PDB file of C-alpha atoms in Angstrom:
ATOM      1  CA  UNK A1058      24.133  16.861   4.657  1.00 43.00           C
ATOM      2  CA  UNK A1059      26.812  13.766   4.740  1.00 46.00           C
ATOM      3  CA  UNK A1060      28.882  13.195   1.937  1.00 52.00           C
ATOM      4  CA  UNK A1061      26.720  10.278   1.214  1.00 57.00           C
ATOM      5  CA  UNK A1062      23.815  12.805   0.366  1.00 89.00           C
ATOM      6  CA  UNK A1063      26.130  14.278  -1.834  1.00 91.00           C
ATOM      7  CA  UNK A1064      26.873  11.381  -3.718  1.00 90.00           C
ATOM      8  CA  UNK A1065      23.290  10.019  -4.247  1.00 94.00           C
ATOM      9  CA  UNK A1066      22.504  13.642  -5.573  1.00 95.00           C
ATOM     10  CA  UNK A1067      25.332  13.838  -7.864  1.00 95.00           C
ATOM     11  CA  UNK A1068      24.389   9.986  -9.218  1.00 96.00           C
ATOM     12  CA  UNK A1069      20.952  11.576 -10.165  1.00 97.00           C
ATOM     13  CA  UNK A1070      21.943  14.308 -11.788  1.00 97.00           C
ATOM     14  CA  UNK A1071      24.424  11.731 -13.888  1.00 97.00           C
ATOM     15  CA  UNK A1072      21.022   9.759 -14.014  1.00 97.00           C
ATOM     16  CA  UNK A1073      18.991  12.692 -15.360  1.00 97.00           C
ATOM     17  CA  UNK A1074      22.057  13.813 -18.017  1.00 97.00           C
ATOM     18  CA  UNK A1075      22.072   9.822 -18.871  1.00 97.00           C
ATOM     19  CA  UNK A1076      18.210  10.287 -19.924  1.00 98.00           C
ATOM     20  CA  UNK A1077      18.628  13.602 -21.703  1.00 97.00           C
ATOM     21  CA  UNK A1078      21.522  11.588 -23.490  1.00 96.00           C
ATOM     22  CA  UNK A1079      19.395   8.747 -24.272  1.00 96.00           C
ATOM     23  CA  UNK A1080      16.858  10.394 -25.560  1.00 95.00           C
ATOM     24  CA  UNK A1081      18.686  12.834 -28.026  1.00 95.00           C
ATOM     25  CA  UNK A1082      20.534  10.122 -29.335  1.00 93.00           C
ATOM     26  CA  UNK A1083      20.154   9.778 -33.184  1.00 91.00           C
ATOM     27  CA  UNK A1084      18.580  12.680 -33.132  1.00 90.00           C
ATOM     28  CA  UNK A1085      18.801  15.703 -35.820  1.00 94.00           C
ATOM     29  CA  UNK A1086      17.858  18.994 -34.674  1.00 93.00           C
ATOM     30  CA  UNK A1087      14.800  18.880 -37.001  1.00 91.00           C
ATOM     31  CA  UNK A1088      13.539  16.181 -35.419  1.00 90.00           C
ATOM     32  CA  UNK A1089      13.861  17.255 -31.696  1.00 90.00           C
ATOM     33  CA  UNK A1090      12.051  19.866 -32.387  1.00 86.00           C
ATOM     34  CA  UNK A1091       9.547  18.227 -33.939  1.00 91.00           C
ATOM     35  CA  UNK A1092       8.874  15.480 -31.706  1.00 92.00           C
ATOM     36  CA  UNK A1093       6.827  16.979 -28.374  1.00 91.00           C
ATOM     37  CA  UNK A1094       7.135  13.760 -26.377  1.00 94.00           C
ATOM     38  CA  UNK A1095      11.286  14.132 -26.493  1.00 94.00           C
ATOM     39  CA  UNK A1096      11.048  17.923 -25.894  1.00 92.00           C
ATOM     40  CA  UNK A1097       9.051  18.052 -22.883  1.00 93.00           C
ATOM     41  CA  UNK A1098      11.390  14.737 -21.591  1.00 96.00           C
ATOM     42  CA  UNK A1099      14.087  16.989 -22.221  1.00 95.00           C
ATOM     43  CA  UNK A1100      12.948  19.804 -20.629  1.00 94.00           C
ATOM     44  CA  UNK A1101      11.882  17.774 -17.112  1.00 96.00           C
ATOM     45  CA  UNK A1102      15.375  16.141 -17.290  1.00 96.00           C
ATOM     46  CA  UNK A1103      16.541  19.658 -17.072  1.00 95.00           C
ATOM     47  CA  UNK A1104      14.358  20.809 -14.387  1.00 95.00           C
ATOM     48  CA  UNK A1105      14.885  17.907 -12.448  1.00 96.00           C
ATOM     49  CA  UNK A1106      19.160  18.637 -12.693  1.00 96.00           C
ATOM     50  CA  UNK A1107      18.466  22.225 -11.455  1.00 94.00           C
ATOM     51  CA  UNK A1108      16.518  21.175  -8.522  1.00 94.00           C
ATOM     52  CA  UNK A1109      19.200  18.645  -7.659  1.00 95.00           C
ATOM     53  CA  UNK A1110      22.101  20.912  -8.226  1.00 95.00           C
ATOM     54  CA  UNK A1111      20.930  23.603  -5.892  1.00 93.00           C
ATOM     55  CA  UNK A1112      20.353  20.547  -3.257  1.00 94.00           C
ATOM     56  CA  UNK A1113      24.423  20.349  -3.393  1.00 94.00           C
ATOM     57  CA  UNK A1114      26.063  21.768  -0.354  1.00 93.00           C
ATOM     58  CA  UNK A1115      27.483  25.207  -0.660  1.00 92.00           C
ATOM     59  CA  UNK A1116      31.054  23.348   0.825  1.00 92.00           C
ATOM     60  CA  UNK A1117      31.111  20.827  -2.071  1.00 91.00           C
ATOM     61  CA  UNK A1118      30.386  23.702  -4.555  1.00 92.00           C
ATOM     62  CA  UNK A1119      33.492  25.453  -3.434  1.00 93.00           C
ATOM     63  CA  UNK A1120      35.718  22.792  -2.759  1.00 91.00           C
ATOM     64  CA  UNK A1121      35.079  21.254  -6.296  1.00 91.00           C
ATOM     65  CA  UNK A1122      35.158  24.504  -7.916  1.00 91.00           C
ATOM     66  CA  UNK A1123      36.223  23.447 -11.352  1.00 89.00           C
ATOM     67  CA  UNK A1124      32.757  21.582 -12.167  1.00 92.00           C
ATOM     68  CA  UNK A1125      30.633  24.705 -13.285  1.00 94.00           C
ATOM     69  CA  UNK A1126      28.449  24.636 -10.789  1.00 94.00           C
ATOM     70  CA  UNK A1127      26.825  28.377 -11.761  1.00 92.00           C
ATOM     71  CA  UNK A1128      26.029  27.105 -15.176  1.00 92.00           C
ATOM     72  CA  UNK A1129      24.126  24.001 -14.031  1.00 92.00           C
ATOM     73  CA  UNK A1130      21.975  25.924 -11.766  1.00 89.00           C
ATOM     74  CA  UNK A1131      20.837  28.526 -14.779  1.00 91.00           C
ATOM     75  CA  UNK A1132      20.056  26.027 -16.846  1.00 90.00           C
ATOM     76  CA  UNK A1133      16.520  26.281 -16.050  1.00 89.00           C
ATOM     77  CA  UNK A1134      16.098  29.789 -15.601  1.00 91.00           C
ATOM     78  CA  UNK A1135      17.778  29.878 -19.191  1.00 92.00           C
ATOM     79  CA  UNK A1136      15.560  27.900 -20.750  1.00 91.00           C
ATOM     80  CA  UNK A1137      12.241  29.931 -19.149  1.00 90.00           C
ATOM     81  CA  UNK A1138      13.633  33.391 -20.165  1.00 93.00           C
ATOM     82  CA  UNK A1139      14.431  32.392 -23.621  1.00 92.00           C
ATOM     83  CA  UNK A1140      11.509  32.828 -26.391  1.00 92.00           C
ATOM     84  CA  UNK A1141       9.329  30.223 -28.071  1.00 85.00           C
ATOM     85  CA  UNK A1142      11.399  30.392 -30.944  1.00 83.00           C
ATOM     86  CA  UNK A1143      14.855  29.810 -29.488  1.00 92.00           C
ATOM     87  CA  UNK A1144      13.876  27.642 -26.980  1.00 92.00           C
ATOM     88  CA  UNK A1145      14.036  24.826 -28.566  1.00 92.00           C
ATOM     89  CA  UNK A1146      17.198  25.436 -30.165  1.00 94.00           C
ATOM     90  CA  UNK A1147      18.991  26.208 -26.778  1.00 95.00           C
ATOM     91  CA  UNK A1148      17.381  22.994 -25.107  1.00 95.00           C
ATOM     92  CA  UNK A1149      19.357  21.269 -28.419  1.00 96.00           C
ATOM     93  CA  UNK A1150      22.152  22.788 -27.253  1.00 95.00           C
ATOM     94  CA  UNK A1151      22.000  22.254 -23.469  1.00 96.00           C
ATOM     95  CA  UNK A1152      21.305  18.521 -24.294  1.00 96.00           C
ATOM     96  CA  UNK A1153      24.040  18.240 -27.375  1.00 96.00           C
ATOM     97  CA  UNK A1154      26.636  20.408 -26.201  1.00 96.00           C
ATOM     98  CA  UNK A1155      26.540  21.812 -22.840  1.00 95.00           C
ATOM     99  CA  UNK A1156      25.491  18.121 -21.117  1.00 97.00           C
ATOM    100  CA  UNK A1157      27.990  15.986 -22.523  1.00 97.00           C
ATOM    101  CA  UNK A1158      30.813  18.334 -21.383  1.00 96.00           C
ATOM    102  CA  UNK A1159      29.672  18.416 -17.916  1.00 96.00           C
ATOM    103  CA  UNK A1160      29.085  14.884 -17.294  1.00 97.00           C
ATOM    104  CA  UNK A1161      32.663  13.974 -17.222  1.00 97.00           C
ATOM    105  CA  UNK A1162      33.633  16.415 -14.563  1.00 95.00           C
ATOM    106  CA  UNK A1163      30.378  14.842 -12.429  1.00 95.00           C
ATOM    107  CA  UNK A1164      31.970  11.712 -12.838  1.00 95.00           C
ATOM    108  CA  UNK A1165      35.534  12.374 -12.130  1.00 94.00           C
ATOM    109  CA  UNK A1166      33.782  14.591  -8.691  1.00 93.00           C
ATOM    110  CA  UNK A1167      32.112  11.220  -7.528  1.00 92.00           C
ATOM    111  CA  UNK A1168      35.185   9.049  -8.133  1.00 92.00           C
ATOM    112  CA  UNK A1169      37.211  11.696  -6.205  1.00 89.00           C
ATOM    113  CA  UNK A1170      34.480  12.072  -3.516  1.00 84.00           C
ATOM    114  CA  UNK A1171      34.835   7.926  -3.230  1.00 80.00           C
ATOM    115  CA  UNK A1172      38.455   7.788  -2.515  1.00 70.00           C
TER     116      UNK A1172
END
């Protein structure tokens, strides 16, 4: 895979953590979890960055080590195993917290991977 590969996956996965950004904005908790539409967005965003992630090449994974590459790709898996009733609270998280941290580091990684 050329580093142009790499690129145009790591631009949709900053495309899919855009959307899950988007659509949790001026959001509450109470009403993510009430609002189906948003949730199952959410949770295709999700699937969508594991799919991509585990498309990266094994060589970019190591050679960028700091992103957290192992975290991305059990997102997913995460989210299955979890019960009904948390769920929904750890795709809040995911999208709140755990998202908004990474998406810097993808960032930075495709700046550096320009130069």
């Amino acid at each position: 895979m050329t580093g142009r590969n790499t690129a145009e996956l790591l631009h949709c996965i900053l495309n899919e953590i855009g959307k899950v950004s988007r659509l949790t904005e001026g959001h509450q908790y109470e009403d993510f979890y009430r609002d189906e539409k948003t949730y199952a967005s959410v949770t295709g965003c999700i699937r969508a960055i594991d799919e991509l992630v585990h498309q990266v090449p094994t060589i970019i994974r190591v050679k960028y080590a700091l992103l957290p590459w192992k975290e991305l790709t059990a997102l997913e898996e995460e989210v299955a195993r979890a019960d009904p009733v948390s769920r929904t609270r750890l795709l809040w998280k995911i999208s709140t917290e755990t998202l908004p941290r990474i998406r810097p580091l993808i960032e930075n990684l495709i700046e550096e991977m320009g130069k």
